[in-house]
Short mmCIF file of C-alpha atoms and ligand atoms in Angstrom, two decimals:
data_model
loop_
_atom_site.label_atom_id
_atom_site.label_comp_id
_atom_site.label_asym_id
_atom_site.label_seq_id
_atom_site.Cartn_x
_atom_site.Cartn_y
_atom_site.Cartn_z
CA MET U 1 15.51 -41.63 12.17
CA ASP U 2 14.54 -38.30 10.64
CA ARG U 3 15.62 -36.49 13.80
CA ILE U 4 18.88 -38.47 14.00
CA ALA U 5 19.72 -37.67 10.37
CA GLY U 6 18.67 -34.07 10.98
CA GLY U 7 21.09 -33.81 13.90
CA LEU U 8 24.08 -35.22 12.05
CA LEU U 9 23.43 -33.17 8.93
CA GLY U 10 22.57 -30.13 11.06
CA VAL U 11 26.11 -30.23 12.44
CA HIS U 12 27.50 -30.67 8.93
CA ALA U 13 25.37 -27.87 7.43
CA GLY U 14 26.18 -25.44 10.25
CA ASP U 15 29.87 -26.17 9.89
CA ALA U 16 29.75 -25.63 6.12
CA LEU U 17 27.61 -22.48 6.34
CA GLY U 18 29.91 -20.89 8.89
CA ALA U 19 33.22 -22.01 7.37
CA GLY U 20 33.13 -19.33 4.67
CA VAL U 21 33.22 -16.51 7.24
CA GLU U 22 35.21 -18.11 10.07
CA PHE U 23 37.00 -15.49 12.24
CA SER U 24 35.03 -12.64 10.61
CA SER U 25 33.46 -10.14 12.97
CA TRP U 26 29.76 -9.34 13.10
CA ALA U 27 30.43 -6.08 11.18
CA GLN U 28 32.50 -7.78 8.48
CA ILE U 29 29.77 -10.35 7.91
CA ARG U 30 27.08 -7.63 7.84
CA ASP U 31 29.02 -5.70 5.20
CA ARG U 32 29.46 -8.76 3.00
CA TYR U 33 26.03 -10.33 3.61
CA PRO U 34 23.48 -7.69 4.72
CA ASP U 35 20.79 -10.40 5.11
CA GLY U 36 23.19 -12.98 6.49
CA PRO U 37 25.13 -15.71 4.68
CA ARG U 38 22.34 -17.93 3.36
CA GLU U 39 24.33 -20.07 0.88
CA ILE U 40 27.07 -22.63 1.42
CA VAL U 41 29.84 -21.17 -0.70
CA GLY U 42 33.05 -22.46 0.89
CA GLY U 43 36.12 -20.26 1.01
CA GLY U 44 37.03 -18.62 4.30
CA PRO U 45 40.52 -18.44 5.80
CA PHE U 46 41.24 -22.10 5.05
CA GLY U 47 39.93 -22.09 1.46
CA TRP U 48 37.24 -24.77 1.87
CA ALA U 49 35.31 -26.22 -1.04
CA PRO U 50 31.55 -25.63 -0.68
CA GLY U 51 30.19 -28.25 1.74
CA GLN U 52 33.61 -29.60 2.64
CA ALA U 53 33.83 -30.95 6.17
CA THR U 54 36.02 -28.95 8.55
CA ASP U 55 37.22 -30.20 11.93
CA ASP U 56 33.73 -29.91 13.45
CA THR U 57 32.20 -32.40 11.01
CA ASP U 58 35.31 -34.56 10.71
CA LEU U 59 35.52 -35.09 14.47
CA THR U 60 31.77 -35.63 14.81
CA ARG U 61 32.27 -38.32 12.19
CA ALA U 62 35.18 -39.78 14.19
CA VAL U 63 32.86 -40.23 17.19
CA LEU U 64 30.00 -41.43 14.99
CA LEU U 65 32.13 -44.16 13.40
CA ALA U 66 33.16 -45.35 16.87
CA TYR U 67 29.49 -46.00 17.62
CA LEU U 68 28.70 -47.59 14.26
CA THR U 69 31.42 -50.21 14.60
CA PRO U 70 30.81 -52.32 17.70
CA SER U 71 33.85 -52.41 19.98
CA ALA U 72 34.63 -53.21 23.59
CA ASP U 73 35.56 -49.60 24.34
CA VAL U 74 33.82 -46.87 22.36
CA VAL U 75 35.88 -44.15 24.05
CA ARG U 76 39.11 -45.72 22.86
CA ALA U 77 37.64 -46.22 19.37
CA ALA U 78 36.69 -42.54 19.24
CA ALA U 79 40.17 -41.52 20.38
CA ASP U 80 41.77 -43.76 17.75
CA ASN U 81 39.56 -42.28 15.02
CA MET U 82 40.45 -38.74 16.13
CA LEU U 83 44.15 -39.56 16.17
CA ALA U 84 43.92 -41.07 12.68
CA TRP U 85 42.30 -37.82 11.54
CA LEU U 86 45.06 -35.75 13.14
CA ASP U 87 47.68 -37.87 11.41
CA GLN U 88 46.14 -37.01 8.04
CA GLY U 89 47.28 -33.43 8.60
CA PRO U 90 43.97 -31.54 8.66
CA ARG U 91 44.27 -27.85 7.83
CA ASP U 92 42.33 -26.63 10.90
CA VAL U 93 43.06 -28.20 14.31
CA GLY U 94 42.19 -26.62 17.67
CA ALA U 95 44.96 -26.26 20.25
CA ALA U 96 43.33 -28.41 22.95
CA THR U 97 42.43 -31.07 20.39
CA LYS U 98 46.05 -31.27 19.28
CA ALA U 99 47.39 -31.29 22.87
CA GLY U 100 44.87 -33.84 24.13
CA LEU U 101 45.44 -36.24 21.24
CA SER U 102 49.21 -35.89 21.64
CA ARG U 103 48.80 -36.90 25.28
CA TYR U 104 46.68 -39.87 24.18
CA ARG U 105 49.45 -40.93 21.83
CA GLN U 106 51.95 -40.80 24.73
CA THR U 107 49.84 -42.58 27.37
CA GLY U 108 47.94 -44.96 25.12
CA ASP U 109 44.96 -44.46 27.46
CA PRO U 110 42.02 -42.30 26.35
CA ARG U 111 41.20 -41.75 30.04
CA GLN U 112 44.70 -40.40 30.64
CA ALA U 113 44.67 -37.87 27.84
CA GLY U 114 43.23 -34.38 27.60
CA ALA U 115 44.72 -30.92 27.38
CA GLY U 116 44.10 -30.23 31.07
CA PRO U 117 41.96 -27.55 32.71
CA GLY U 118 42.32 -24.16 31.10
CA SER U 119 40.78 -22.18 28.31
CA ALA U 120 37.70 -24.40 27.90
CA GLY U 121 37.28 -24.25 24.15
CA ASN U 122 34.29 -25.60 22.25
CA GLY U 123 36.26 -28.38 20.52
CA SER U 124 34.55 -31.25 22.30
CA LEU U 125 31.04 -29.78 22.34
CA MET U 126 31.21 -29.56 18.53
CA ARG U 127 31.63 -33.33 18.21
CA CYS U 128 29.67 -34.77 21.13
CA LEU U 129 26.30 -35.34 19.37
CA PRO U 130 26.73 -39.00 18.24
CA THR U 131 26.70 -40.20 21.87
CA ALA U 132 23.21 -38.73 22.34
CA LEU U 133 22.01 -40.32 19.10
CA ALA U 134 23.53 -43.75 19.76
CA VAL U 135 23.09 -44.37 23.48
CA ALA U 136 19.56 -44.78 24.82
CA GLU U 137 20.55 -45.52 28.42
CA ARG U 138 20.97 -42.33 30.42
CA SER U 139 23.80 -43.21 32.83
CA ARG U 140 25.91 -44.71 30.04
CA ARG U 141 25.17 -41.72 27.80
CA ILE U 142 26.32 -39.28 30.47
CA ARG U 143 29.45 -41.28 31.26
CA GLU U 144 30.48 -41.55 27.61
CA SER U 145 29.69 -37.87 26.97
CA VAL U 146 32.17 -37.00 29.72
CA GLU U 147 34.84 -39.49 28.69
CA ILE U 148 34.75 -38.66 24.98
CA SER U 149 35.00 -34.94 25.77
CA ALA U 150 37.90 -35.57 28.13
CA ILE U 151 40.00 -37.28 25.43
CA THR U 152 40.89 -33.71 24.50
CA HIS U 153 38.76 -31.30 26.58
CA ASP U 154 38.83 -32.44 30.22
CA ASP U 155 38.03 -29.05 31.76
CA PRO U 156 34.80 -29.54 33.75
CA ARG U 157 33.10 -26.74 31.82
CA CYS U 158 33.67 -28.75 28.63
CA THR U 159 32.65 -32.16 29.95
CA ALA U 160 29.55 -30.72 31.66
CA SER U 161 28.57 -28.80 28.52
CA CYS U 162 28.67 -32.04 26.56
CA VAL U 163 26.46 -33.73 29.17
CA ALA U 164 23.91 -30.89 29.16
CA TYR U 165 23.86 -30.74 25.35
CA ASN U 166 23.49 -34.49 24.91
CA GLU U 167 20.74 -34.77 27.54
CA ASN U 168 18.98 -31.92 25.74
CA VAL U 169 19.28 -33.91 22.49
CA ALA U 170 18.07 -37.12 24.13
CA ALA U 171 14.99 -35.33 25.45
CA LEU U 172 14.22 -33.91 21.99
CA LEU U 173 14.56 -37.40 20.51
CA ALA U 174 12.11 -38.66 23.13
CA GLY U 175 9.59 -36.04 22.00
CA ALA U 176 10.07 -33.29 24.58
CA SER U 177 9.38 -29.68 23.64
CA PRO U 178 12.49 -27.52 23.16
CA ALA U 179 11.84 -25.70 26.45
CA ASP U 180 11.45 -28.95 28.36
CA ALA U 181 14.50 -30.43 26.64
CA VAL U 182 16.62 -27.43 27.64
CA GLN U 183 15.48 -27.93 31.23
CA VAL U 184 16.46 -31.61 31.06
CA GLY U 185 19.94 -30.55 29.94
CA HIS U 186 20.12 -27.95 32.71
CA SER U 187 19.14 -30.52 35.34
CA ALA U 188 21.73 -33.01 34.09
CA THR U 189 24.67 -30.98 35.38
CA SER U 190 25.53 -29.34 38.69
CA GLU U 191 28.37 -27.30 37.16
CA PRO U 192 27.40 -23.71 38.03
CA ALA U 193 29.05 -22.08 35.02
CA VAL U 194 27.30 -24.43 32.61
CA ARG U 195 23.93 -23.84 34.26
CA ALA U 196 24.54 -20.09 33.99
CA ALA U 197 25.38 -20.44 30.28
CA ILE U 198 22.09 -22.26 29.73
CA GLU U 199 20.23 -19.51 31.63
CA LEU U 200 21.87 -16.91 29.39
CA GLY U 201 20.88 -18.88 26.31
CA ARG U 202 17.26 -18.82 27.47
CA GLN U 203 17.37 -15.02 27.51
CA LEU U 204 19.18 -14.42 24.21
CA LYS U 205 17.03 -13.43 21.26
CA LEU U 206 19.04 -14.38 18.19
CA ALA U 207 17.11 -12.22 15.75
CA GLU U 208 18.06 -9.18 17.85
CA VAL U 209 21.63 -10.31 18.40
CA ALA U 210 22.11 -10.80 14.66
CA VAL U 211 21.22 -7.18 13.87
CA THR U 212 22.66 -5.44 16.94
CA ALA U 213 25.76 -7.54 17.78
CA LEU U 214 24.88 -6.97 21.44
CA VAL U 215 25.45 -10.57 22.28
CA GLY U 216 26.52 -10.28 25.93
CA LEU U 217 28.64 -13.43 25.86
CA ALA U 218 31.73 -13.86 28.01
CA ASP U 219 34.13 -14.23 25.09
CA GLN U 220 32.07 -12.76 22.23
CA ALA U 221 31.61 -16.16 20.56
CA ARG U 222 35.34 -16.61 19.96
CA GLY U 223 35.43 -20.31 20.74
CA TYR U 224 34.66 -20.45 24.47
CA VAL U 225 32.55 -23.54 25.15
CA LEU U 226 30.00 -21.68 27.29
CA ASP U 227 29.41 -19.05 24.59
CA SER U 228 28.71 -21.81 22.08
CA LEU U 229 26.39 -23.56 24.52
CA SER U 230 24.44 -20.35 25.20
CA LEU U 231 24.03 -19.74 21.46
CA ALA U 232 22.88 -23.34 20.89
CA VAL U 233 20.27 -23.06 23.65
CA ALA U 234 19.03 -19.77 22.19
CA ALA U 235 18.85 -21.48 18.78
CA VAL U 236 16.78 -24.46 19.88
CA LEU U 237 14.36 -22.17 21.74
CA ASP U 238 13.99 -19.90 18.71
CA PRO U 239 10.64 -20.75 17.07
CA ARG U 240 11.69 -19.75 13.56
CA PRO U 241 12.59 -22.34 10.89
CA LEU U 242 16.04 -23.98 11.09
CA PRO U 243 17.68 -22.07 8.21
CA ASP U 244 16.76 -18.64 9.62
CA VAL U 245 18.05 -19.53 13.07
CA LEU U 246 21.29 -21.06 11.77
CA VAL U 247 22.01 -18.05 9.54
CA ASP U 248 21.60 -15.77 12.56
CA ILE U 249 24.06 -17.90 14.56
CA VAL U 250 26.63 -17.38 11.79
CA ARG U 251 25.91 -13.63 11.73
CA VAL U 252 27.11 -13.33 15.34
CA GLY U 253 30.61 -13.83 13.93
CA HIS U 254 34.02 -15.13 15.05
CA ASP U 255 33.91 -18.94 15.57
CA THR U 256 31.10 -19.15 13.06
CA ASP U 257 31.53 -22.71 11.81
CA THR U 258 31.73 -24.28 15.24
CA ASN U 259 28.96 -22.17 16.78
CA ALA U 260 26.71 -23.09 13.84
CA ALA U 261 27.71 -26.78 13.96
CA ILE U 262 26.77 -26.99 17.65
CA ALA U 263 23.50 -25.10 17.18
CA GLY U 264 22.81 -27.03 13.97
CA GLY U 265 22.91 -30.34 15.81
CA LEU U 266 20.19 -29.26 18.23
CA LEU U 267 18.09 -27.64 15.51
CA GLY U 268 18.37 -30.69 13.27
CA VAL U 269 17.20 -33.00 16.05
CA ARG U 270 14.38 -30.55 16.83
CA ASP U 271 13.13 -30.18 13.26
CA GLY U 272 14.34 -33.28 11.39
CA LEU U 273 16.18 -33.72 8.11
CA ALA U 274 13.47 -32.13 5.96
CA ALA U 275 14.08 -28.78 7.68
CA ILE U 276 17.55 -28.51 6.16
CA PRO U 277 17.35 -26.85 2.72
CA ASP U 278 17.98 -29.15 -0.24
CA LYS U 279 20.45 -26.67 -1.70
CA TRP U 280 22.53 -27.01 1.49
CA LEU U 281 22.27 -30.80 1.66
CA ALA U 282 23.25 -31.10 -1.99
CA VAL U 283 26.83 -29.97 -1.35
CA LEU U 284 27.57 -31.61 2.01
CA GLN U 285 30.56 -33.94 1.78
CA PHE U 286 29.20 -36.68 4.06
CA ARG U 287 25.50 -36.28 3.22
CA ASP U 288 24.94 -39.87 2.07
CA GLU U 289 27.18 -41.39 4.72
CA PHE U 290 25.44 -39.52 7.55
CA ARG U 291 22.00 -40.43 6.19
CA ALA U 292 23.01 -44.11 6.11
CA ALA U 293 24.46 -43.85 9.62
CA ALA U 294 21.18 -42.40 10.88
CA GLN U 295 19.35 -45.44 9.50
CA VAL U 296 21.68 -47.75 11.41
CA LEU U 297 21.39 -45.82 14.68
CA GLY U 298 17.64 -45.44 14.30
CA ARG U 299 17.10 -49.18 13.82
CA ARG U 300 19.11 -49.89 16.97
CA ARG U 301 17.01 -47.66 19.23
CA PRO U 302 14.56 -49.39 21.56
CA GLY U 303 10.98 -49.14 20.43
CA VAL U 304 11.82 -48.49 16.78
CA ALA U 305 10.43 -51.13 14.45
MG1 MG C 1 35.87 -25.82 11.87
#
């Protein structure tokens, strides 16, 4: 339960930590925060309150709520929750998310939605975690990881990234070491580009990247799903404490909130809730709700008394 809560609140904390400097470059962040942004202060281009959920947390919550409320079709429930969120007029919506949900509205079928193959943004990877936390059976977990991604992001790089990430999470939950868990994620997909992104993540040293900006990513961490996946793999393999690693993810720049949300999910599952600083938890919008959700999911897992 501690790891489940850590994962959910790791996404939330990463999102909130990065939101204040979203779209800033590495150099702009260095000038403003020479030691990295270590406090959740809000602000950023969308004027967030400190700890306010942005799309990363809101859509993770949309998927989470689909699993908490039993239904015949969790994929449809997730799609409905995402559409309800879109209809509230959120201030920050990704292009593929908007296009995929619009297609869902037209077809009424979450398996006939999606923005189509193309730019392969990180908008489904940022919200895929609840499937790994809720589904203990591997084949079902993989199928739902794909289908929930494809509601909006049906490019194979996106769906396969969600599979690799969620199998990595499942292995961590089962007690695997980070290195073994990364290998489990790697083995779960045959998509060559996703395997290559995981290989790159194994080689990245975040502490060096954060001070040199020599990141070597395909799209310089500007929202490409494989960049975010590489950074998340580097994060979970980084032996330092969660806050230090997450701050360094934000220091890389550009899509800071989403990169940190994705890495934060893996780090939170690796290290548990207690690894997230109290001063961060104190301001998170859905702190109590996510903690309660973790209790529910934890009690449902096989082998948990
Ligand atoms: Mg965001």
